Amino acid sequence: MEEKIIIPGAESPEKKKKILSCIQPSGIPTLGNYLGALKNWKTLSDDFDSAFAVADLHAITVRQDPQKLRKQIMEVFALLLAIGLDPEKSIIFIQSHVPAHAQLAWVLNCYTQFGEMSRMTQFKDKSQSHADNVNVGLFSYPVLMAADILLYQADLVPVGADQKQHLEIARDIANRFNGIYGKTFTIPDPYIGKQGARVMSLQDPTKKMSKSDPNPKSYVSVFDTPETIMKKIRSAVTDSEGGVYYGEGKDGVNNLMGIYSCCTGLDYEQIANEFQGKGYGDFKNAVGEAVVEELRPVRERYDMYMKDQAYLKEMAAKGAATASRIADRTLQKAMKKCGFVLP
Ligand code: TRP
C-alpha cells in the first residue's frame, strides 16, 4: 500500500478530497496523540472536506465503566473543538449518534472473511492483553472501522502505524464489495502528513508514549498542569553524554528534540545550535516550556467548552445530523445493491 503525499488542491482544484478520522474516547489523550495526530487534524480541516468522530462504538470492545465512558465521550468531543476544529467547516460527531455505522458494519461483516480478520495483529495483541474478554466485537472491530470510512466515501484517512493494517482491510472490503456489485465505495488511501511525530515514552524512549503506561511519568496528558508538564519533562530519561544533538543511541534526547521541534517549528540542526554548550537541564526546561505553551490554548478552550454542556450537545446534534445525511445515502446504496428492500 503506497503512502500518498497529497498536495492540497493540486489534483482537482474544484473538488476537495474527503478526509475522515476518528479517535476513541478511552481517556485523555497524551502529548503523543496530540502532536502525532490531533494537531494535524486542524491543518487537514483547512485543506480538505473533513469529518472527525469520537469512535465510542469502538470503545466497548474492551469493558468500560458506563459512567466513565459517558464522561469521556463528551470530554473527547470537547477536545475536538478545543484543538481548533470548526463545526461550521468540518463534520464533528459522535459515532453512536449515527446508526448507519453499526448498520453498515453488519452488512460488511458478511463480506469479510474470518481468516483475514484472524491475521490482524492488533486483535492478536489485544486478545492477549484482555484474555478474559476476547469478544466478537474485538474481533470484528476493523469492519466497524471500515464502515466508518466507507460511509463518508473518504479519499484519505490519516492513520498511525498501528492502524495501517486496519485501513488496508477497509480497502480490501471495499474492493471486494465493488467487485461484486459495481462501484459503491471510494477506495481510501492512507494519508501521511509532512511530519506525523512519533512521540516516545519519557521514561523508556524505545517505547511509544502511551496513556495506558502504568508509570504516569512516562507520558504527558494534554490536560496536565504546567507544573506537572515541567516536572515530567525534567525527569525524562536522557543519556550520560550531555550533548543536545540528534544521534544514534540518544533515544531520550532524540525524543525531546522531536517534541521541541513539533512545538517550535525548529529543525534538529537549529535546536542543536540553540543548545550548543548547554546542558540537558537548560534543554529540558526549554522543551517543558514549549510544551506548556503548545497545550495552553487547547486547555483554555477545552475548559471553556466543558463549562457549556448545552453548546457541546448542540454541536454534537448538528454534527450527527450532517453525518447521518451522508452516511444514510451510502448505506442505502450498499443495501440496495445487496438486495434489501428499502423502507
Ligand atoms: N481504530 C482507531 C484507533 O483506535 C479509531 C478509529 C475508528 C478510526 N474508526 C476510524 C480511525 C476510522 C480512522 C478512521 O485509533
Short mmCIF file of C-alpha atoms and ligand atoms in Angstrom, two decimals:
data_model
loop_
_atom_site.label_atom_id
_atom_site.label_comp_id
_atom_site.label_asym_id
_atom_site.label_seq_id
_atom_site.Cartn_x
_atom_site.Cartn_y
_atom_site.Cartn_z
CA MET A 1 0.00 0.00 0.00
CA GLU A 2 1.59 3.24 -1.07
CA GLU A 3 1.53 6.29 1.07
CA LYS A 4 0.22 9.29 -0.75
CA ILE A 5 1.55 12.71 -0.04
CA ILE A 6 -1.18 14.88 -1.40
CA ILE A 7 -0.66 18.47 -2.24
CA PRO A 8 -3.94 20.02 -1.26
CA GLY A 9 -5.88 21.36 -4.18
CA ALA A 10 -3.26 20.35 -6.75
CA GLU A 11 -5.09 17.31 -8.12
CA SER A 12 -8.51 18.74 -8.60
CA PRO A 13 -8.86 22.37 -7.70
CA GLU A 14 -12.63 22.40 -7.99
CA LYS A 15 -13.35 19.47 -5.71
CA LYS A 16 -11.61 18.93 -2.40
CA LYS A 17 -10.66 15.44 -1.34
CA LYS A 18 -12.55 13.96 1.58
CA ILE A 19 -10.70 13.02 4.71
CA LEU A 20 -12.00 11.23 7.78
CA SER A 21 -10.53 10.17 11.07
CA CYS A 22 -11.79 9.05 14.45
CA ILE A 23 -10.48 8.94 17.97
CA GLN A 24 -11.54 6.53 20.69
CA PRO A 25 -12.84 8.06 23.92
CA SER A 26 -10.56 5.96 26.06
CA GLY A 27 -9.16 8.54 28.45
CA ILE A 28 -7.47 11.88 28.00
CA PRO A 29 -5.10 11.80 25.01
CA THR A 30 -1.38 12.23 25.53
CA LEU A 31 1.04 14.73 24.09
CA GLY A 32 1.91 11.92 21.68
CA ASN A 33 -1.67 11.66 20.42
CA TYR A 34 -1.78 15.43 20.14
CA LEU A 35 1.47 16.01 18.26
CA GLY A 36 1.17 12.78 16.25
CA ALA A 37 -2.43 13.16 15.13
CA LEU A 38 -4.77 15.77 16.60
CA LYS A 39 -2.64 18.80 15.86
CA ASN A 40 -2.54 17.76 12.20
CA TRP A 41 -6.31 17.35 12.06
CA LYS A 42 -6.71 21.08 12.38
CA THR A 43 -4.43 21.64 9.36
CA LEU A 44 -6.22 18.92 7.41
CA SER A 45 -9.56 20.53 8.11
CA ASP A 46 -8.27 23.65 6.36
CA ASP A 47 -7.21 21.73 3.27
CA PHE A 48 -9.86 19.03 2.82
CA ASP A 49 -13.53 18.24 3.18
CA SER A 50 -13.28 16.70 6.61
CA ALA A 51 -15.17 14.57 9.09
CA PHE A 52 -13.93 13.69 12.56
CA ALA A 53 -15.66 11.42 15.03
CA VAL A 54 -15.46 10.17 18.57
CA ALA A 55 -15.39 6.40 17.99
CA ASP A 56 -17.44 5.42 21.02
CA LEU A 57 -18.78 2.19 19.49
CA HIS A 58 -15.20 1.03 19.17
CA ALA A 59 -14.53 1.73 22.84
CA ILE A 60 -16.79 -1.04 24.16
CA THR A 61 -14.67 -3.75 22.53
CA VAL A 62 -12.92 -3.61 25.89
CA ARG A 63 -15.03 -3.39 29.03
CA GLN A 64 -15.83 0.18 30.05
CA ASP A 65 -17.26 1.69 33.18
CA PRO A 66 -20.50 3.26 31.84
CA GLN A 67 -20.24 6.42 33.92
CA LYS A 68 -16.65 6.97 32.93
CA LEU A 69 -17.35 6.24 29.28
CA ARG A 70 -20.21 8.75 29.23
CA LYS A 71 -17.92 11.40 30.67
CA GLN A 72 -15.04 10.61 28.35
CA ILE A 73 -17.16 10.74 25.21
CA MET A 74 -18.12 14.35 25.92
CA GLU A 75 -14.58 15.22 27.03
CA VAL A 76 -13.10 13.97 23.80
CA PHE A 77 -15.82 15.70 21.80
CA ALA A 78 -14.96 18.96 23.60
CA LEU A 79 -11.29 18.30 22.88
CA LEU A 80 -12.00 18.08 19.15
CA LEU A 81 -13.43 21.60 19.33
CA ALA A 82 -10.59 22.72 21.62
CA ILE A 83 -7.89 21.72 19.13
CA GLY A 84 -9.47 24.22 16.79
CA LEU A 85 -11.76 22.12 14.61
CA ASP A 86 -14.64 24.26 13.44
CA PRO A 87 -18.13 22.71 13.36
CA GLU A 88 -19.01 25.08 10.52
CA LYS A 89 -16.22 23.66 8.40
CA SER A 90 -15.83 20.03 9.47
CA ILE A 91 -18.37 17.40 10.38
CA ILE A 92 -17.61 16.66 14.01
CA PHE A 93 -19.75 13.94 15.55
CA ILE A 94 -20.14 11.06 17.93
CA GLN A 95 -20.14 7.71 16.13
CA SER A 96 -23.03 6.12 18.04
CA HIS A 97 -25.29 9.07 17.13
CA VAL A 98 -25.18 7.90 13.53
CA PRO A 99 -26.82 4.45 13.42
CA ALA A 100 -25.60 3.84 9.86
CA HIS A 101 -22.15 2.95 11.27
CA ALA A 102 -23.44 -0.10 13.09
CA GLN A 103 -25.78 -0.98 10.22
CA LEU A 104 -23.13 -0.88 7.51
CA ALA A 105 -20.72 -2.73 9.81
CA TRP A 106 -23.21 -5.61 9.92
CA VAL A 107 -23.51 -5.72 6.17
CA LEU A 108 -19.73 -5.57 5.71
CA ASN A 109 -19.24 -8.33 8.29
CA CYS A 110 -20.88 -10.59 5.75
CA TYR A 111 -18.31 -9.60 3.13
CA THR A 112 -15.31 -10.15 5.37
CA GLN A 113 -13.58 -13.44 5.89
CA PHE A 114 -12.85 -14.98 9.26
CA GLY A 115 -9.35 -15.77 8.05
CA GLU A 116 -8.43 -12.20 7.16
CA MET A 117 -9.67 -10.87 10.48
CA SER A 118 -7.66 -13.52 12.32
CA ARG A 119 -4.49 -12.06 10.88
CA MET A 120 -4.98 -8.60 12.41
CA THR A 121 -2.02 -8.00 14.69
CA GLN A 122 -3.94 -5.64 16.97
CA PHE A 123 -6.54 -8.35 17.58
CA LYS A 124 -3.82 -10.82 18.42
CA ASP A 125 -2.20 -8.34 20.83
CA LYS A 126 -5.46 -7.26 22.44
CA SER A 127 -6.77 -10.77 22.86
CA GLN A 128 -3.65 -11.40 24.91
CA SER A 129 -3.85 -8.23 26.95
CA HIS A 130 -7.61 -8.72 27.55
CA ALA A 131 -7.60 -12.51 27.70
CA ASP A 132 -10.70 -12.58 29.93
CA ASN A 133 -12.83 -10.76 27.35
CA VAL A 134 -11.97 -11.78 23.81
CA ASN A 135 -15.37 -10.77 22.46
CA VAL A 136 -16.60 -10.92 18.89
CA GLY A 137 -16.68 -7.12 18.70
CA LEU A 138 -12.96 -7.01 19.37
CA PHE A 139 -12.53 -9.46 16.54
CA SER A 140 -14.65 -7.59 14.01
CA TYR A 141 -13.57 -4.09 15.09
CA PRO A 142 -11.76 -3.43 11.79
CA VAL A 143 -15.05 -3.99 9.96
CA LEU A 144 -16.70 -1.25 12.01
CA MET A 145 -13.74 0.96 11.21
CA ALA A 146 -14.18 0.13 7.52
CA ALA A 147 -17.82 1.17 7.81
CA ASP A 148 -16.78 4.50 9.39
CA ILE A 149 -14.52 5.25 6.48
CA LEU A 150 -16.60 3.92 3.60
CA LEU A 151 -19.83 5.61 4.68
CA TYR A 152 -18.27 9.01 4.01
CA GLN A 153 -16.62 7.91 0.76
CA ALA A 154 -13.35 9.15 2.27
CA ASP A 155 -10.44 9.50 -0.14
CA LEU A 156 -7.90 9.80 2.63
CA VAL A 157 -7.54 8.56 6.16
CA PRO A 158 -4.75 9.88 8.39
CA VAL A 159 -3.60 6.86 10.36
CA GLY A 160 -0.70 5.94 12.56
CA ALA A 161 1.36 2.82 12.05
CA ASP A 162 -0.87 0.80 14.39
CA GLN A 163 -3.94 1.40 12.22
CA LYS A 164 -2.43 0.81 8.81
CA GLN A 165 -3.40 -2.83 8.70
CA HIS A 166 -6.99 -1.88 9.52
CA LEU A 167 -7.08 0.63 6.71
CA GLU A 168 -5.75 -2.00 4.38
CA ILE A 169 -8.65 -4.27 5.31
CA ALA A 170 -11.09 -1.43 4.69
CA ARG A 171 -9.67 -1.16 1.19
CA ASP A 172 -9.93 -4.92 0.67
CA ILE A 173 -13.54 -4.98 1.82
CA ALA A 174 -14.43 -2.00 -0.38
CA ASN A 175 -12.73 -3.53 -3.40
CA ARG A 176 -14.49 -6.83 -2.83
CA PHE A 177 -17.91 -5.21 -2.50
CA ASN A 178 -17.32 -3.01 -5.56
CA GLY A 179 -16.14 -6.09 -7.46
CA ILE A 180 -19.39 -7.92 -6.80
CA TYR A 181 -21.90 -5.06 -7.14
CA GLY A 182 -20.17 -2.34 -9.11
CA LYS A 183 -18.71 0.84 -7.75
CA THR A 184 -20.28 1.58 -4.40
CA PHE A 185 -17.44 2.75 -2.18
CA THR A 186 -14.45 5.04 -2.71
CA ILE A 187 -11.21 3.20 -2.02
CA PRO A 188 -9.48 5.11 0.80
CA ASP A 189 -5.77 5.88 0.79
CA PRO A 190 -3.68 6.37 3.89
CA TYR A 191 -2.69 9.95 4.46
CA ILE A 192 0.71 10.53 5.91
CA GLY A 193 1.28 14.20 6.62
CA LYS A 194 4.50 16.13 6.40
CA GLN A 195 5.54 15.04 9.83
CA GLY A 196 3.44 12.74 11.92
CA ALA A 197 5.55 12.93 15.06
CA ARG A 198 6.10 9.69 16.87
CA VAL A 199 6.45 10.70 20.48
CA MET A 200 8.11 8.15 22.73
CA SER A 201 7.78 7.38 26.44
CA LEU A 202 9.66 9.86 28.63
CA GLN A 203 10.86 7.00 30.82
CA ASP A 204 11.65 4.43 28.15
CA PRO A 205 12.23 6.24 24.85
CA THR A 206 12.33 2.98 22.90
CA LYS A 207 8.56 2.60 23.52
CA LYS A 208 5.76 4.75 22.14
CA MET A 209 4.24 7.23 24.60
CA SER A 210 1.02 5.65 25.86
CA LYS A 211 -1.72 6.69 28.28
CA SER A 212 -2.07 3.08 29.37
CA ASP A 213 1.51 3.04 30.64
CA PRO A 214 1.37 2.23 34.38
CA ASN A 215 4.01 4.90 35.07
CA PRO A 216 2.34 8.33 34.71
CA LYS A 217 5.79 9.97 34.49
CA SER A 218 6.23 8.30 31.12
CA TYR A 219 3.60 10.45 29.40
CA VAL A 220 2.26 13.98 29.36
CA SER A 221 -1.51 14.17 29.18
CA VAL A 222 -2.88 17.09 27.15
CA PHE A 223 -4.53 18.40 30.32
CA ASP A 224 -1.61 18.12 32.70
CA THR A 225 -0.95 21.37 34.56
CA PRO A 226 2.11 23.41 33.58
CA GLU A 227 3.85 22.33 36.80
CA THR A 228 3.24 18.65 36.08
CA ILE A 229 4.42 19.02 32.49
CA MET A 230 7.64 20.72 33.61
CA LYS A 231 8.23 18.04 36.24
CA LYS A 232 7.65 15.16 33.82
CA ILE A 233 9.87 16.62 31.10
CA ARG A 234 12.61 17.41 33.61
CA SER A 235 12.64 13.81 34.76
CA ALA A 236 12.70 12.42 31.21
CA VAL A 237 15.37 9.79 30.63
CA THR A 238 18.29 11.05 28.52
CA ASP A 239 21.88 9.77 28.46
CA SER A 240 25.14 10.44 30.22
CA GLU A 241 26.83 12.05 27.26
CA GLY A 242 25.47 15.52 27.75
CA GLY A 243 25.20 16.88 24.18
CA VAL A 244 21.99 18.15 22.64
CA TYR A 245 22.00 16.77 19.12
CA TYR A 246 20.15 14.07 17.20
CA GLY A 247 22.11 10.86 17.11
CA GLU A 248 22.19 7.12 17.36
CA GLY A 249 21.88 5.73 20.87
CA LYS A 250 20.40 9.02 22.04
CA ASP A 251 16.75 7.92 22.07
CA GLY A 252 15.81 10.10 25.02
CA VAL A 253 17.36 13.27 23.60
CA ASN A 254 16.05 12.47 20.12
CA ASN A 255 12.56 12.18 21.54
CA LEU A 256 12.78 15.53 23.34
CA MET A 257 14.16 17.09 20.18
CA GLY A 258 11.21 15.72 18.22
CA ILE A 259 8.78 17.18 20.75
CA TYR A 260 10.59 20.54 20.78
CA SER A 261 10.68 20.60 17.00
CA CYS A 262 6.93 19.96 16.74
CA CYS A 263 6.14 22.72 19.23
CA THR A 264 8.53 25.37 17.89
CA GLY A 265 8.87 24.51 14.20
CA LEU A 266 12.68 24.45 14.54
CA ASP A 267 14.59 21.65 12.83
CA TYR A 268 17.13 19.44 14.56
CA GLU A 269 20.09 21.44 13.41
CA GLN A 270 18.63 24.67 14.69
CA ILE A 271 17.87 23.01 18.00
CA ALA A 272 21.40 21.62 18.29
CA ASN A 273 22.73 25.13 17.62
CA GLU A 274 20.46 26.69 20.17
CA PHE A 275 21.74 24.36 22.89
CA GLN A 276 25.35 24.14 21.90
CA GLY A 277 27.48 24.26 25.05
CA LYS A 278 24.40 24.00 27.25
CA GLY A 279 23.39 21.05 29.40
CA TYR A 280 20.30 18.86 29.49
CA GLY A 281 18.89 20.96 32.33
CA ASP A 282 18.52 24.01 30.09
CA PHE A 283 17.30 21.91 27.22
CA LYS A 284 14.62 20.18 29.28
CA ASN A 285 13.39 23.49 30.68
CA ALA A 286 13.02 24.82 27.16
CA VAL A 287 11.20 21.69 25.99
CA GLY A 288 8.91 21.81 29.03
CA GLU A 289 8.06 25.46 28.41
CA ALA A 290 7.42 24.85 24.72
CA VAL A 291 5.02 22.02 25.58
CA VAL A 292 3.24 24.15 28.19
CA GLU A 293 2.75 26.94 25.63
CA GLU A 294 1.65 24.49 22.95
CA LEU A 295 -1.04 23.00 25.13
CA ARG A 296 -2.14 26.18 26.91
CA PRO A 297 -4.67 27.40 24.31
CA VAL A 298 -6.07 23.88 23.90
CA ARG A 299 -6.57 23.63 27.64
CA GLU A 300 -8.18 27.07 27.83
CA ARG A 301 -10.64 26.37 25.04
CA TYR A 302 -11.39 22.96 26.50
CA ASP A 303 -12.26 24.48 29.90
CA MET A 304 -14.50 26.97 28.16
CA TYR A 305 -16.39 24.30 26.19
CA MET A 306 -16.72 21.98 29.16
CA LYS A 307 -18.46 24.77 31.08
CA ASP A 308 -21.06 24.98 28.32
CA GLN A 309 -22.53 21.49 28.06
CA ALA A 310 -25.58 22.82 26.23
CA TYR A 311 -23.35 24.11 23.45
CA LEU A 312 -21.49 20.79 23.26
CA LYS A 313 -24.79 18.92 22.97
CA GLU A 314 -25.99 21.30 20.28
CA MET A 315 -22.77 20.85 18.28
CA ALA A 316 -22.94 17.07 18.67
CA ALA A 317 -26.52 17.08 17.37
CA LYS A 318 -25.58 19.28 14.44
CA GLY A 319 -22.63 17.04 13.58
CA ALA A 320 -24.73 13.90 13.82
CA ALA A 321 -27.44 15.35 11.56
CA THR A 322 -24.95 16.23 8.83
CA ALA A 323 -23.06 12.96 9.19
CA SER A 324 -26.31 10.97 9.05
CA ARG A 325 -27.37 12.56 5.78
CA ILE A 326 -24.15 11.46 4.10
CA ALA A 327 -23.89 8.11 5.83
CA ASP A 328 -27.52 7.13 5.16
CA ARG A 329 -27.10 7.79 1.47
CA THR A 330 -24.16 5.38 1.26
CA LEU A 331 -25.83 2.83 3.49
CA GLN A 332 -28.96 2.78 1.31
CA LYS A 333 -26.91 2.46 -1.82
CA ALA A 334 -24.99 -0.51 -0.40
CA MET A 335 -28.08 -2.22 0.99
CA LYS A 336 -29.98 -1.82 -2.24
CA LYS A 337 -27.14 -3.47 -4.13
CA CYS A 338 -27.20 -6.43 -1.73
CA GLY A 339 -30.89 -6.96 -2.46
CA PHE A 340 -32.58 -5.40 0.55
CA VAL A 341 -35.99 -3.82 0.10
CA LEU A 342 -35.70 -0.23 1.21
CA PRO A 343 -38.41 1.04 3.57
N1 TRP B 1 -9.38 2.43 15.36
C1 TRP B 1 -8.89 3.77 15.54
C2 TRP B 1 -7.99 3.85 16.77
O1 TRP B 1 -8.11 3.05 17.67
C3 TRP B 1 -10.02 4.74 15.68
C4 TRP B 1 -10.91 4.69 14.51
C5 TRP B 1 -12.16 4.18 14.45
C6 TRP B 1 -10.64 5.23 13.22
N2 TRP B 1 -12.70 4.36 13.24
C7 TRP B 1 -11.79 5.00 12.44
C8 TRP B 1 -9.53 5.89 12.68
C9 TRP B 1 -11.85 5.41 11.11
C10 TRP B 1 -9.60 6.30 11.33
C11 TRP B 1 -10.75 6.05 10.57
O2 TRP B 1 -7.17 4.74 16.85
#
